[in-house]
Amino acid sequence: MKNRKKILLIDDSSVNNLLLQNILEDEGYQVQVAFSGREGLEKINRETPHLVLLDLMMPRMDGHEVLRIIKSDPEANHIPVIILTAKNDSKDEALALEMGAVDYLTKPIDIENTLERIRKVLGTG
């Protein structure tokens, strides 16, 4: 169990976090949850996850700001970030990918597609 990949979910929706946490834990991943950008950044500094799943639409600090901070931090910029958002806008997608996100998925999520992309990024599939 110690070698399980750690995934951090950053989303202000407890429903989204619980759903994804259950799915990912069933797949054998170790999952941490953060309900705000600030909390997510604190957990990244403490835990160093193998992957971050990041929502864009959050209060106070949105996902673009969180992504910018992650990618500008020499201690964290190696962590892959997949955007998981309800924002189905090509400009937001282009910006997130330009800022360093490795993928951009829209909600409602397609579970199998999301799991496949996570496996690809983590090299577990």
mmCIF file of N, CA and C in Angstrom:
data_model
loop_
_atom_site.group_PDB
_atom_site.id
_atom_site.type_symbol
_atom_site.label_atom_id
_atom_site.label_comp_id
_atom_site.label_asym_id
_atom_site.label_seq_id
_atom_site.Cartn_x
_atom_site.Cartn_y
_atom_site.Cartn_z
ATOM 1 N N MET A 1 0.805 -1.192 0.000
ATOM 2 C CA MET A 1 0.000 0.000 0.000
ATOM 3 C C MET A 1 0.851 1.260 0.000
ATOM 4 N N LYS A 2 2.080 1.177 0.471
ATOM 5 C CA LYS A 2 2.922 2.358 0.569
ATOM 6 C C LYS A 2 3.286 2.922 -0.800
ATOM 7 N N ASN A 3 3.307 2.107 -1.828
ATOM 8 C CA ASN A 3 3.707 2.562 -3.149
ATOM 9 C C ASN A 3 2.549 3.099 -3.985
ATOM 10 N N ARG A 4 1.372 3.238 -3.390
ATOM 11 C CA ARG A 4 0.237 3.774 -4.135
ATOM 12 C C ARG A 4 0.509 5.221 -4.519
ATOM 13 N N LYS A 5 0.092 5.584 -5.713
ATOM 14 C CA LYS A 5 0.256 6.959 -6.183
ATOM 15 C C LYS A 5 -0.708 7.867 -5.430
ATOM 16 N N LYS A 6 -0.210 9.054 -5.052
ATOM 17 C CA LYS A 6 -1.015 10.024 -4.320
ATOM 18 C C LYS A 6 -1.612 11.042 -5.275
ATOM 19 N N ILE A 7 -2.920 11.218 -5.179
ATOM 20 C CA ILE A 7 -3.631 12.200 -5.980
ATOM 21 C C ILE A 7 -4.285 13.201 -5.041
ATOM 22 N N LEU A 8 -4.129 14.482 -5.361
ATOM 23 C CA LEU A 8 -4.774 15.546 -4.604
ATOM 24 C C LEU A 8 -5.898 16.136 -5.436
ATOM 25 N N LEU A 9 -7.120 16.119 -4.891
ATOM 26 C CA LEU A 9 -8.275 16.739 -5.528
ATOM 27 C C LEU A 9 -8.452 18.119 -4.926
ATOM 28 N N ILE A 10 -8.499 19.142 -5.774
ATOM 29 C CA ILE A 10 -8.765 20.501 -5.292
ATOM 30 C C ILE A 10 -10.040 20.981 -5.972
ATOM 31 N N ASP A 11 -11.124 21.012 -5.195
ATOM 32 C CA ASP A 11 -12.434 21.405 -5.715
ATOM 33 C C ASP A 11 -13.265 21.874 -4.530
ATOM 34 N N ASP A 12 -13.970 22.983 -4.684
ATOM 35 C CA ASP A 12 -14.774 23.489 -3.579
ATOM 36 C C ASP A 12 -16.076 22.723 -3.398
ATOM 37 N N SER A 13 -16.375 21.785 -4.279
ATOM 38 C CA SER A 13 -17.605 20.998 -4.180
ATOM 39 C C SER A 13 -17.347 19.683 -3.442
ATOM 40 N N SER A 14 -17.976 19.539 -2.268
ATOM 41 C CA SER A 14 -17.799 18.303 -1.504
ATOM 42 C C SER A 14 -18.392 17.110 -2.245
ATOM 43 N N VAL A 15 -19.449 17.323 -3.030
ATOM 44 C CA VAL A 15 -20.057 16.240 -3.809
ATOM 45 C C VAL A 15 -19.059 15.730 -4.851
ATOM 46 N N ASN A 16 -18.439 16.646 -5.599
ATOM 47 C CA ASN A 16 -17.451 16.246 -6.605
ATOM 48 C C ASN A 16 -16.271 15.533 -5.958
ATOM 49 N N ASN A 17 -15.782 16.079 -4.840
ATOM 50 C CA ASN A 17 -14.639 15.465 -4.169
ATOM 51 C C ASN A 17 -14.962 14.066 -3.676
ATOM 52 N N LEU A 18 -16.132 13.891 -3.067
ATOM 53 C CA LEU A 18 -16.498 12.576 -2.535
ATOM 54 C C LEU A 18 -16.640 11.552 -3.653
ATOM 55 N N LEU A 19 -17.301 11.940 -4.729
ATOM 56 C CA LEU A 19 -17.475 11.040 -5.869
ATOM 57 C C LEU A 19 -16.118 10.611 -6.436
ATOM 58 N N LEU A 20 -15.269 11.585 -6.733
ATOM 59 C CA LEU A 20 -13.959 11.260 -7.311
ATOM 60 C C LEU A 20 -13.075 10.506 -6.325
ATOM 61 N N GLN A 21 -13.117 10.884 -5.066
ATOM 62 C CA GLN A 21 -12.314 10.194 -4.063
ATOM 63 C C GLN A 21 -12.683 8.712 -4.017
ATOM 64 N N ASN A 22 -13.970 8.411 -3.991
ATOM 65 C CA ASN A 22 -14.405 7.008 -3.954
ATOM 66 C C ASN A 22 -13.966 6.249 -5.195
ATOM 67 N N ILE A 23 -14.128 6.849 -6.354
ATOM 68 C CA ILE A 23 -13.731 6.200 -7.611
ATOM 69 C C ILE A 23 -12.233 5.941 -7.626
ATOM 70 N N LEU A 24 -11.447 6.952 -7.262
ATOM 71 C CA LEU A 24 -9.992 6.813 -7.310
ATOM 72 C C LEU A 24 -9.471 5.838 -6.260
ATOM 73 N N GLU A 25 -10.046 5.856 -5.075
ATOM 74 C CA GLU A 25 -9.626 4.902 -4.047
ATOM 75 C C GLU A 25 -9.968 3.476 -4.451
ATOM 76 N N ASP A 26 -11.104 3.279 -5.130
ATOM 77 C CA ASP A 26 -11.451 1.958 -5.647
ATOM 78 C C ASP A 26 -10.428 1.483 -6.674
ATOM 79 N N GLU A 27 -9.783 2.423 -7.353
ATOM 80 C CA GLU A 27 -8.748 2.095 -8.338
ATOM 81 C C GLU A 27 -7.377 1.893 -7.690
ATOM 82 N N GLY A 28 -7.289 2.089 -6.379
ATOM 83 C CA GLY A 28 -6.040 1.846 -5.665
ATOM 84 C C GLY A 28 -5.194 3.074 -5.415
ATOM 85 N N TYR A 29 -5.688 4.253 -5.741
ATOM 86 C CA TYR A 29 -4.925 5.480 -5.498
ATOM 87 C C TYR A 29 -5.136 5.966 -4.070
ATOM 88 N N GLN A 30 -4.123 6.630 -3.537
ATOM 89 C CA GLN A 30 -4.220 7.294 -2.241
ATOM 90 C C GLN A 30 -4.692 8.723 -2.526
ATOM 91 N N VAL A 31 -5.805 9.129 -1.954
ATOM 92 C CA VAL A 31 -6.444 10.396 -2.330
ATOM 93 C C VAL A 31 -6.499 11.354 -1.146
ATOM 94 N N GLN A 32 -6.074 12.577 -1.405
ATOM 95 C CA GLN A 32 -6.229 13.693 -0.471
ATOM 96 C C GLN A 32 -7.225 14.663 -1.090
ATOM 97 N N VAL A 33 -7.947 15.394 -0.266
ATOM 98 C CA VAL A 33 -8.958 16.327 -0.749
ATOM 99 C C VAL A 33 -8.695 17.703 -0.154
ATOM 100 N N ALA A 34 -8.852 18.734 -0.994
ATOM 101 C CA ALA A 34 -8.785 20.121 -0.537
ATOM 102 C C ALA A 34 -9.999 20.851 -1.101
ATOM 103 N N PHE A 35 -10.591 21.713 -0.290
ATOM 104 C CA PHE A 35 -11.815 22.406 -0.680
ATOM 105 C C PHE A 35 -11.581 23.853 -1.115
ATOM 106 N N SER A 36 -10.314 24.258 -1.193
ATOM 107 C CA SER A 36 -9.978 25.603 -1.663
ATOM 108 C C SER A 36 -8.572 25.580 -2.255
ATOM 109 N N GLY A 37 -8.289 26.598 -3.030
ATOM 110 C CA GLY A 37 -6.950 26.698 -3.610
ATOM 111 C C GLY A 37 -5.878 26.794 -2.544
ATOM 112 N N ARG A 38 -6.106 27.602 -1.530
ATOM 113 C CA ARG A 38 -5.132 27.781 -0.446
ATOM 114 C C ARG A 38 -4.876 26.461 0.274
ATOM 115 N N GLU A 39 -5.943 25.733 0.614
ATOM 116 C CA GLU A 39 -5.794 24.441 1.279
ATOM 117 C C GLU A 39 -5.035 23.462 0.381
ATOM 118 N N GLY A 40 -5.336 23.486 -0.911
ATOM 119 C CA GLY A 40 -4.633 22.615 -1.850
ATOM 120 C C GLY A 40 -3.145 22.902 -1.897
ATOM 121 N N LEU A 41 -2.782 24.170 -1.939
ATOM 122 C CA LEU A 41 -1.362 24.538 -1.967
ATOM 123 C C LEU A 41 -0.652 24.110 -0.685
ATOM 124 N N GLU A 42 -1.329 24.242 0.445
ATOM 125 C CA GLU A 42 -0.743 23.788 1.710
ATOM 126 C C GLU A 42 -0.499 22.282 1.681
ATOM 127 N N LYS A 43 -1.450 21.518 1.154
ATOM 128 C CA LYS A 43 -1.296 20.060 1.093
ATOM 129 C C LYS A 43 -0.193 19.665 0.112
ATOM 130 N N ILE A 44 -0.057 20.405 -0.989
ATOM 131 C CA ILE A 44 1.037 20.133 -1.928
ATOM 132 C C ILE A 44 2.376 20.309 -1.227
ATOM 133 N N ASN A 45 2.519 21.361 -0.432
ATOM 134 C CA ASN A 45 3.773 21.618 0.278
ATOM 135 C C ASN A 45 4.071 20.560 1.325
ATOM 136 N N ARG A 46 3.031 19.993 1.938
ATOM 137 C CA ARG A 46 3.214 18.971 2.975
ATOM 138 C C ARG A 46 3.371 17.571 2.407
ATOM 139 N N GLU A 47 2.611 17.244 1.384
ATOM 140 C CA GLU A 47 2.468 15.853 0.948
ATOM 141 C C GLU A 47 3.145 15.518 -0.379
ATOM 142 N N THR A 48 3.355 16.490 -1.247
ATOM 143 C CA THR A 48 3.871 16.302 -2.600
ATOM 144 C C THR A 48 3.157 15.147 -3.318
ATOM 145 N N PRO A 49 1.965 15.398 -3.814
ATOM 146 C CA PRO A 49 1.235 14.354 -4.539
ATOM 147 C C PRO A 49 1.887 14.035 -5.879
ATOM 148 N N HIS A 50 1.522 12.887 -6.438
ATOM 149 C CA HIS A 50 2.003 12.507 -7.769
ATOM 150 C C HIS A 50 1.192 13.180 -8.867
ATOM 151 N N LEU A 51 -0.022 13.642 -8.526
ATOM 152 C CA LEU A 51 -0.918 14.268 -9.486
ATOM 153 C C LEU A 51 -1.901 15.162 -8.744
ATOM 154 N N VAL A 52 -2.237 16.301 -9.376
ATOM 155 C CA VAL A 52 -3.272 17.186 -8.846
ATOM 156 C C VAL A 52 -4.417 17.238 -9.855
ATOM 157 N N LEU A 53 -5.651 17.023 -9.366
ATOM 158 C CA LEU A 53 -6.859 17.235 -10.151
ATOM 159 C C LEU A 53 -7.459 18.543 -9.646
ATOM 160 N N LEU A 54 -7.541 19.536 -10.523
ATOM 161 C CA LEU A 54 -7.832 20.905 -10.112
ATOM 162 C C LEU A 54 -9.056 21.467 -10.812
ATOM 163 N N ASP A 55 -9.989 21.969 -10.014
ATOM 164 C CA ASP A 55 -11.153 22.678 -10.539
ATOM 165 C C ASP A 55 -10.741 24.123 -10.834
ATOM 166 N N LEU A 56 -11.345 24.736 -11.848
ATOM 167 C CA LEU A 56 -11.043 26.133 -12.157
ATOM 168 C C LEU A 56 -11.923 27.103 -11.382
ATOM 169 N N MET A 57 -13.196 26.765 -11.222
ATOM 170 C CA MET A 57 -14.137 27.715 -10.622
ATOM 171 C C MET A 57 -14.257 27.490 -9.116
ATOM 172 N N MET A 58 -13.460 28.275 -8.375
ATOM 173 C CA MET A 58 -13.489 28.232 -6.921
ATOM 174 C C MET A 58 -13.471 29.664 -6.408
ATOM 175 N N PRO A 59 -14.066 29.893 -5.243
ATOM 176 C CA PRO A 59 -14.048 31.251 -4.688
ATOM 177 C C PRO A 59 -12.656 31.633 -4.172
ATOM 178 N N ARG A 60 -12.441 32.902 -4.023
ATOM 179 C CA ARG A 60 -11.214 33.509 -3.494
ATOM 180 C C ARG A 60 -9.997 33.268 -4.378
ATOM 181 N N MET A 61 -9.614 32.029 -4.618
ATOM 182 C CA MET A 61 -8.464 31.725 -5.459
ATOM 183 C C MET A 61 -8.907 30.693 -6.491
ATOM 184 N N ASP A 62 -9.021 31.122 -7.752
ATOM 185 C CA ASP A 62 -9.500 30.179 -8.772
ATOM 186 C C ASP A 62 -8.387 29.227 -9.214
ATOM 187 N N GLY A 63 -8.761 28.256 -10.008
ATOM 188 C CA GLY A 63 -7.819 27.229 -10.434
ATOM 189 C C GLY A 63 -6.666 27.755 -11.272
ATOM 190 N N HIS A 64 -6.905 28.791 -12.078
ATOM 191 C CA HIS A 64 -5.795 29.361 -12.851
ATOM 192 C C HIS A 64 -4.718 29.921 -11.926
ATOM 193 N N GLU A 65 -5.131 30.582 -10.850
ATOM 194 C CA GLU A 65 -4.175 31.131 -9.888
ATOM 195 C C GLU A 65 -3.420 30.002 -9.173
ATOM 196 N N VAL A 66 -4.144 28.949 -8.778
ATOM 197 C CA VAL A 66 -3.499 27.797 -8.131
ATOM 198 C C VAL A 66 -2.486 27.168 -9.081
ATOM 199 N N LEU A 67 -2.872 26.981 -10.332
ATOM 200 C CA LEU A 67 -1.968 26.404 -11.333
ATOM 201 C C LEU A 67 -0.728 27.277 -11.512
ATOM 202 N N ARG A 68 -0.924 28.592 -11.579
ATOM 203 C CA ARG A 68 0.209 29.514 -11.739
ATOM 204 C C ARG A 68 1.193 29.370 -10.566
ATOM 205 N N ILE A 69 0.656 29.279 -9.353
ATOM 206 C CA ILE A 69 1.511 29.146 -8.167
ATOM 207 C C ILE A 69 2.250 27.813 -8.185
ATOM 208 N N ILE A 70 1.551 26.738 -8.513
ATOM 209 C CA ILE A 70 2.202 25.416 -8.576
ATOM 210 C C ILE A 70 3.344 25.443 -9.593
ATOM 211 N N LYS A 71 3.077 25.948 -10.780
ATOM 212 C CA LYS A 71 4.070 25.899 -11.856
ATOM 213 C C LYS A 71 5.210 26.892 -11.664
ATOM 214 N N SER A 72 5.043 27.878 -10.777
ATOM 215 C CA SER A 72 6.136 28.818 -10.507
ATOM 216 C C SER A 72 6.957 28.407 -9.283
ATOM 217 N N ASP A 73 6.558 27.335 -8.619
ATOM 218 C CA ASP A 73 7.248 26.853 -7.416
ATOM 219 C C ASP A 73 8.235 25.757 -7.797
ATOM 220 N N PRO A 74 9.542 26.003 -7.631
ATOM 221 C CA PRO A 74 10.542 24.991 -8.004
ATOM 222 C C PRO A 74 10.378 23.658 -7.276
ATOM 223 N N GLU A 75 9.751 23.678 -6.105
ATOM 224 C CA GLU A 75 9.532 22.446 -5.343
ATOM 225 C C GLU A 75 8.320 21.659 -5.835
ATOM 226 N N ALA A 76 7.419 22.316 -6.585
ATOM 227 C CA ALA A 76 6.163 21.670 -6.976
ATOM 228 C C ALA A 76 5.924 21.646 -8.478
ATOM 229 N N ASN A 77 6.706 22.368 -9.256
ATOM 230 C CA ASN A 77 6.381 22.525 -10.683
ATOM 231 C C ASN A 77 6.480 21.237 -11.495
ATOM 232 N N HIS A 78 7.065 20.202 -10.921
ATOM 233 C CA HIS A 78 7.144 18.904 -11.607
ATOM 234 C C HIS A 78 5.848 18.089 -11.483
ATOM 235 N N ILE A 79 4.960 18.496 -10.571
ATOM 236 C CA ILE A 79 3.725 17.738 -10.324
ATOM 237 C C ILE A 79 2.758 17.979 -11.481
ATOM 238 N N PRO A 80 2.314 16.912 -12.147
ATOM 239 C CA PRO A 80 1.339 17.095 -13.227
ATOM 240 C C PRO A 80 -0.009 17.535 -12.671
ATOM 241 N N VAL A 81 -0.660 18.431 -13.422
ATOM 242 C CA VAL A 81 -1.968 18.950 -13.037
ATOM 243 C C VAL A 81 -2.947 18.686 -14.173
ATOM 244 N N ILE A 82 -4.053 18.026 -13.837
ATOM 245 C CA ILE A 82 -5.152 17.840 -14.782
ATOM 246 C C ILE A 82 -6.283 18.750 -14.318
ATOM 247 N N ILE A 83 -6.763 19.584 -15.225
ATOM 248 C CA ILE A 83 -7.896 20.446 -14.923
ATOM 249 C C ILE A 83 -9.177 19.635 -15.086
ATOM 250 N N LEU A 84 -10.038 19.694 -14.073
ATOM 251 C CA LEU A 84 -11.367 19.065 -14.105
ATOM 252 C C LEU A 84 -12.372 20.164 -13.808
ATOM 253 N N THR A 85 -13.089 20.612 -14.818
ATOM 254 C CA THR A 85 -13.918 21.797 -14.643
ATOM 255 C C THR A 85 -15.216 21.732 -15.438
ATOM 256 N N ALA A 86 -16.172 22.515 -15.009
ATOM 257 C CA ALA A 86 -17.419 22.657 -15.763
ATOM 258 C C ALA A 86 -17.269 23.698 -16.872
ATOM 259 N N LYS A 87 -16.141 24.400 -16.898
ATOM 260 C CA LYS A 87 -15.916 25.436 -17.915
ATOM 261 C C LYS A 87 -15.508 24.788 -19.235
ATOM 262 N N ASN A 88 -16.456 24.684 -20.128
ATOM 263 C CA ASN A 88 -16.214 24.069 -21.432
ATOM 264 C C ASN A 88 -15.946 25.185 -22.441
ATOM 265 N N ASP A 89 -14.818 25.847 -22.264
ATOM 266 C CA ASP A 89 -14.461 27.002 -23.077
ATOM 267 C C ASP A 89 -13.056 26.786 -23.628
ATOM 268 N N SER A 90 -12.921 26.880 -24.937
ATOM 269 C CA SER A 90 -11.615 26.612 -25.556
ATOM 270 C C SER A 90 -10.546 27.611 -25.105
ATOM 271 N N LYS A 91 -10.937 28.846 -24.761
ATOM 272 C CA LYS A 91 -9.958 29.830 -24.278
ATOM 273 C C LYS A 91 -9.410 29.424 -22.912
ATOM 274 N N ASP A 92 -10.297 28.951 -22.027
ATOM 275 C CA ASP A 92 -9.847 28.485 -20.714
ATOM 276 C C ASP A 92 -8.953 27.255 -20.855
ATOM 277 N N GLU A 93 -9.334 26.369 -21.743
ATOM 278 C CA GLU A 93 -8.529 25.168 -21.973
ATOM 279 C C GLU A 93 -7.147 25.543 -22.500
ATOM 280 N N ALA A 94 -7.095 26.406 -23.502
ATOM 281 C CA ALA A 94 -5.818 26.825 -24.074
ATOM 282 C C ALA A 94 -4.947 27.499 -23.018
ATOM 283 N N LEU A 95 -5.542 28.366 -22.206
ATOM 284 C CA LEU A 95 -4.787 29.053 -21.157
ATOM 285 C C LEU A 95 -4.227 28.059 -20.145
ATOM 286 N N ALA A 96 -5.056 27.120 -19.692
ATOM 287 C CA ALA A 96 -4.606 26.140 -18.697
ATOM 288 C C ALA A 96 -3.457 25.283 -19.250
ATOM 289 N N LEU A 97 -3.573 24.851 -20.493
ATOM 290 C CA LEU A 97 -2.510 24.032 -21.093
ATOM 291 C C LEU A 97 -1.243 24.864 -21.292
ATOM 292 N N GLU A 98 -1.412 26.109 -21.683
ATOM 293 C CA GLU A 98 -0.267 27.006 -21.853
ATOM 294 C C GLU A 98 0.431 27.249 -20.509
ATOM 295 N N MET A 99 -0.344 27.288 -19.442
ATOM 296 C CA MET A 99 0.213 27.518 -18.099
ATOM 297 C C MET A 99 0.888 26.280 -17.523
ATOM 298 N N GLY A 100 0.709 25.113 -18.163
ATOM 299 C CA GLY A 100 1.411 23.926 -17.694
ATOM 300 C C GLY A 100 0.554 22.750 -17.306
ATOM 301 N N ALA A 101 -0.767 22.866 -17.398
ATOM 302 C CA ALA A 101 -1.612 21.701 -17.134
ATOM 303 C C ALA A 101 -1.327 20.636 -18.190
ATOM 304 N N VAL A 102 -1.399 19.363 -17.796
ATOM 305 C CA VAL A 102 -1.115 18.285 -18.744
ATOM 306 C C VAL A 102 -2.366 17.805 -19.463
ATOM 307 N N ASP A 103 -3.549 18.157 -18.938
ATOM 308 C CA ASP A 103 -4.797 17.748 -19.578
ATOM 309 C C ASP A 103 -5.910 18.645 -19.076
ATOM 310 N N TYR A 104 -7.030 18.625 -19.791
ATOM 311 C CA TYR A 104 -8.181 19.473 -19.472
ATOM 312 C C TYR A 104 -9.433 18.650 -19.728
ATOM 313 N N LEU A 105 -10.164 18.334 -18.663
ATOM 314 C CA LEU A 105 -11.375 17.527 -18.767
ATOM 315 C C LEU A 105 -12.556 18.323 -18.246
ATOM 316 N N THR A 106 -13.697 18.165 -18.913
ATOM 317 C CA THR A 106 -14.869 18.920 -18.491
ATOM 318 C C THR A 106 -15.867 18.034 -17.752
ATOM 319 N N LYS A 107 -16.592 18.677 -16.838
ATOM 320 C CA LYS A 107 -17.647 18.023 -16.074
ATOM 321 C C LYS A 107 -18.952 18.176 -16.847
ATOM 322 N N PRO A 108 -19.882 17.254 -16.695
ATOM 323 C CA PRO A 108 -19.756 16.057 -15.869
ATOM 324 C C PRO A 108 -18.721 15.109 -16.474
ATOM 325 N N ILE A 109 -17.966 14.480 -15.597
ATOM 326 C CA ILE A 109 -16.865 13.651 -16.075
ATOM 327 C C ILE A 109 -17.354 12.329 -16.647
ATOM 328 N N ASP A 110 -16.623 11.863 -17.621
ATOM 329 C CA ASP A 110 -16.770 10.502 -18.136
ATOM 330 C C ASP A 110 -15.765 9.678 -17.329
ATOM 331 N N ILE A 111 -16.257 8.824 -16.452
ATOM 332 C CA ILE A 111 -15.394 8.141 -15.489
ATOM 333 C C ILE A 111 -14.290 7.338 -16.164
ATOM 334 N N GLU A 112 -14.633 6.521 -17.150
ATOM 335 C CA GLU A 112 -13.616 5.688 -17.799
ATOM 336 C C GLU A 112 -12.567 6.531 -18.516
ATOM 337 N N ASN A 113 -13.003 7.575 -19.209
ATOM 338 C CA ASN A 113 -12.073 8.467 -19.896
ATOM 339 C C ASN A 113 -11.159 9.173 -18.891
ATOM 340 N N THR A 114 -11.735 9.643 -17.789
ATOM 341 C CA THR A 114 -10.944 10.322 -16.766
ATOM 342 C C THR A 114 -9.915 9.375 -16.160
ATOM 343 N N LEU A 115 -10.334 8.151 -15.827
ATOM 344 C CA LEU A 115 -9.402 7.177 -15.266
ATOM 345 C C LEU A 115 -8.286 6.846 -16.254
ATOM 346 N N GLU A 116 -8.622 6.717 -17.524
ATOM 347 C CA GLU A 116 -7.608 6.416 -18.536
ATOM 348 C C GLU A 116 -6.581 7.538 -18.629
ATOM 349 N N ARG A 117 -7.032 8.766 -18.589
ATOM 350 C CA ARG A 117 -6.104 9.902 -18.665
ATOM 351 C C ARG A 117 -5.236 9.997 -17.420
ATOM 352 N N ILE A 118 -5.814 9.698 -16.262
ATOM 353 C CA ILE A 118 -5.033 9.684 -15.018
ATOM 354 C C ILE A 118 -3.976 8.588 -15.089
ATOM 355 N N ARG A 119 -4.366 7.402 -15.545
ATOM 356 C CA ARG A 119 -3.395 6.296 -15.678
ATOM 357 C C ARG A 119 -2.260 6.679 -16.620
ATOM 358 N N LYS A 120 -2.601 7.319 -17.709
ATOM 359 C CA LYS A 120 -1.598 7.733 -18.691
ATOM 360 C C LYS A 120 -0.592 8.706 -18.066
ATOM 361 N N VAL A 121 -1.092 9.709 -17.351
ATOM 362 C CA VAL A 121 -0.221 10.705 -16.738
ATOM 363 C C VAL A 121 0.663 10.063 -15.662
ATOM 364 N N LEU A 122 0.095 9.158 -14.877
ATOM 365 C CA LEU A 122 0.833 8.537 -13.777
ATOM 366 C C LEU A 122 1.638 7.305 -14.210
ATOM 367 N N GLY A 123 1.434 6.853 -15.429
ATOM 368 C CA GLY A 123 2.135 5.658 -15.890
ATOM 369 C C GLY A 123 1.666 4.406 -15.180
ATOM 370 N N THR A 124 0.376 4.379 -14.828
ATOM 371 C CA THR A 124 -0.161 3.214 -14.098
ATOM 372 C C THR A 124 -1.118 2.403 -14.946
ATOM 373 N N GLY A 125 -1.190 2.703 -16.234
ATOM 374 C CA GLY A 125 -2.194 2.013 -17.047
ATOM 375 C C GLY A 125 -1.664 1.222 -18.170
#
